[in-house]
């Protein structure tokens, strides 16, 4: 069973990933219509790099969120399947 502080840390990290991912998706839409905007390109690069780091941190601490992160974290790409699915943890199945 997870301690409360671990759960809080996990939720905070996941929330930060969601926020940064939203920013990346949003700026990509802007760049579709303003592809030469240097400020937007710099913003995109900064936030895409931040998202990549957060995803790697999450994968190292709690398991990968995507198959790309599974490949990045270790050579054993199918190890993620050994973790309980979210509904198994939060739903009390395990």
PDB file of C-alpha atoms in Angstrom, residues 12-68:
ATOM      1  CA  UNK A  12       1.307  16.346  -8.107  1.00  0.00           C
ATOM      2  CA  UNK A  13       3.763  15.016 -10.681  1.00  0.00           C
ATOM      3  CA  UNK A  14       0.925  13.728 -12.864  1.00  0.00           C
ATOM      4  CA  UNK A  15      -0.855  17.093 -12.551  1.00  0.00           C
ATOM      5  CA  UNK A  16       2.311  18.901 -13.652  1.00  0.00           C
ATOM      6  CA  UNK A  17       2.637  16.539 -16.623  1.00  0.00           C
ATOM      7  CA  UNK A  18      -0.969  17.290 -17.583  1.00  0.00           C
ATOM      8  CA  UNK A  19      -0.427  21.044 -17.339  1.00  0.00           C
ATOM      9  CA  UNK A  20       2.775  21.023 -19.372  1.00  0.00           C
ATOM     10  CA  UNK A  21       1.227  18.666 -21.926  1.00  0.00           C
ATOM     11  CA  UNK A  22      -1.692  21.057 -22.336  1.00  0.00           C
ATOM     12  CA  UNK A  23       0.732  23.953 -22.895  1.00  0.00           C
ATOM     13  CA  UNK A  24       2.627  21.935 -25.525  1.00  0.00           C
ATOM     14  CA  UNK A  25      -0.566  20.957 -27.344  1.00  0.00           C
ATOM     15  CA  UNK A  26      -1.869  24.511 -27.214  1.00  0.00           C
ATOM     16  CA  UNK A  27       1.314  26.092 -28.570  1.00  0.00           C
ATOM     17  CA  UNK A  28       1.398  23.526 -31.375  1.00  0.00           C
ATOM     18  CA  UNK A  29      -2.015  24.749 -32.484  1.00  0.00           C
ATOM     19  CA  UNK A  30      -0.722  28.309 -32.478  1.00  0.00           C
ATOM     20  CA  UNK A  31       2.357  27.284 -34.444  1.00  0.00           C
ATOM     21  CA  UNK A  32       0.108  25.755 -37.110  1.00  0.00           C
ATOM     22  CA  UNK A  33      -0.944  29.287 -38.031  1.00  0.00           C
ATOM     23  CA  UNK A  34       2.208  31.163 -36.956  1.00  0.00           C
ATOM     24  CA  UNK A  35       5.103  28.840 -37.921  1.00  0.00           C
ATOM     25  CA  UNK A  36       7.720  31.619 -37.994  1.00  0.00           C
ATOM     26  CA  UNK A  37       7.004  33.047 -34.538  1.00  0.00           C
ATOM     27  CA  UNK A  38      10.327  32.754 -32.709  1.00  0.00           C
ATOM     28  CA  UNK A  39       8.779  33.359 -29.267  1.00  0.00           C
ATOM     29  CA  UNK A  40       6.278  30.560 -29.840  1.00  0.00           C
ATOM     30  CA  UNK A  41       8.995  28.207 -31.072  1.00  0.00           C
ATOM     31  CA  UNK A  42      11.119  28.951 -27.995  1.00  0.00           C
ATOM     32  CA  UNK A  43       8.085  28.413 -25.748  1.00  0.00           C
ATOM     33  CA  UNK A  44       7.380  25.104 -27.462  1.00  0.00           C
ATOM     34  CA  UNK A  45      10.969  23.877 -27.113  1.00  0.00           C
ATOM     35  CA  UNK A  46      11.124  24.837 -23.447  1.00  0.00           C
ATOM     36  CA  UNK A  47       7.854  23.146 -22.536  1.00  0.00           C
ATOM     37  CA  UNK A  48       8.413  20.074 -24.701  1.00  0.00           C
ATOM     38  CA  UNK A  49      11.748  19.529 -22.957  1.00  0.00           C
ATOM     39  CA  UNK A  50      10.112  20.029 -19.548  1.00  0.00           C
ATOM     40  CA  UNK A  51       7.421  17.492 -20.457  1.00  0.00           C
ATOM     41  CA  UNK A  52      10.050  14.985 -21.567  1.00  0.00           C
ATOM     42  CA  UNK A  53      11.889  15.336 -18.230  1.00  0.00           C
ATOM     43  CA  UNK A  54       8.681  15.026 -16.214  1.00  0.00           C
ATOM     44  CA  UNK A  55       7.613  11.936 -18.153  1.00  0.00           C
ATOM     45  CA  UNK A  56      11.008  10.352 -17.527  1.00  0.00           C
ATOM     46  CA  UNK A  57      10.841  11.209 -13.825  1.00  0.00           C
ATOM     47  CA  UNK A  58       7.358   9.723 -13.555  1.00  0.00           C
ATOM     48  CA  UNK A  59       8.428   6.569 -15.373  1.00  0.00           C
ATOM     49  CA  UNK A  60      11.414   6.104 -13.069  1.00  0.00           C
ATOM     50  CA  UNK A  61       9.317   6.583  -9.921  1.00  0.00           C
ATOM     51  CA  UNK A  62       5.956   5.038 -10.793  1.00  0.00           C
ATOM     52  CA  UNK A  63       6.243   3.286 -14.136  1.00  0.00           C
ATOM     53  CA  UNK A  64       5.892   4.540 -17.703  1.00  0.00           C
ATOM     54  CA  UNK A  65       2.820   6.385 -18.937  1.00  0.00           C
ATOM     55  CA  UNK A  66       3.552   5.603 -22.586  1.00  0.00           C
ATOM     56  CA  UNK A  67       5.447   2.926 -24.462  1.00  0.00           C
ATOM     57  CA  UNK A  68       8.048   5.546 -25.404  1.00  0.00           C
TER      58      UNK A  68
END
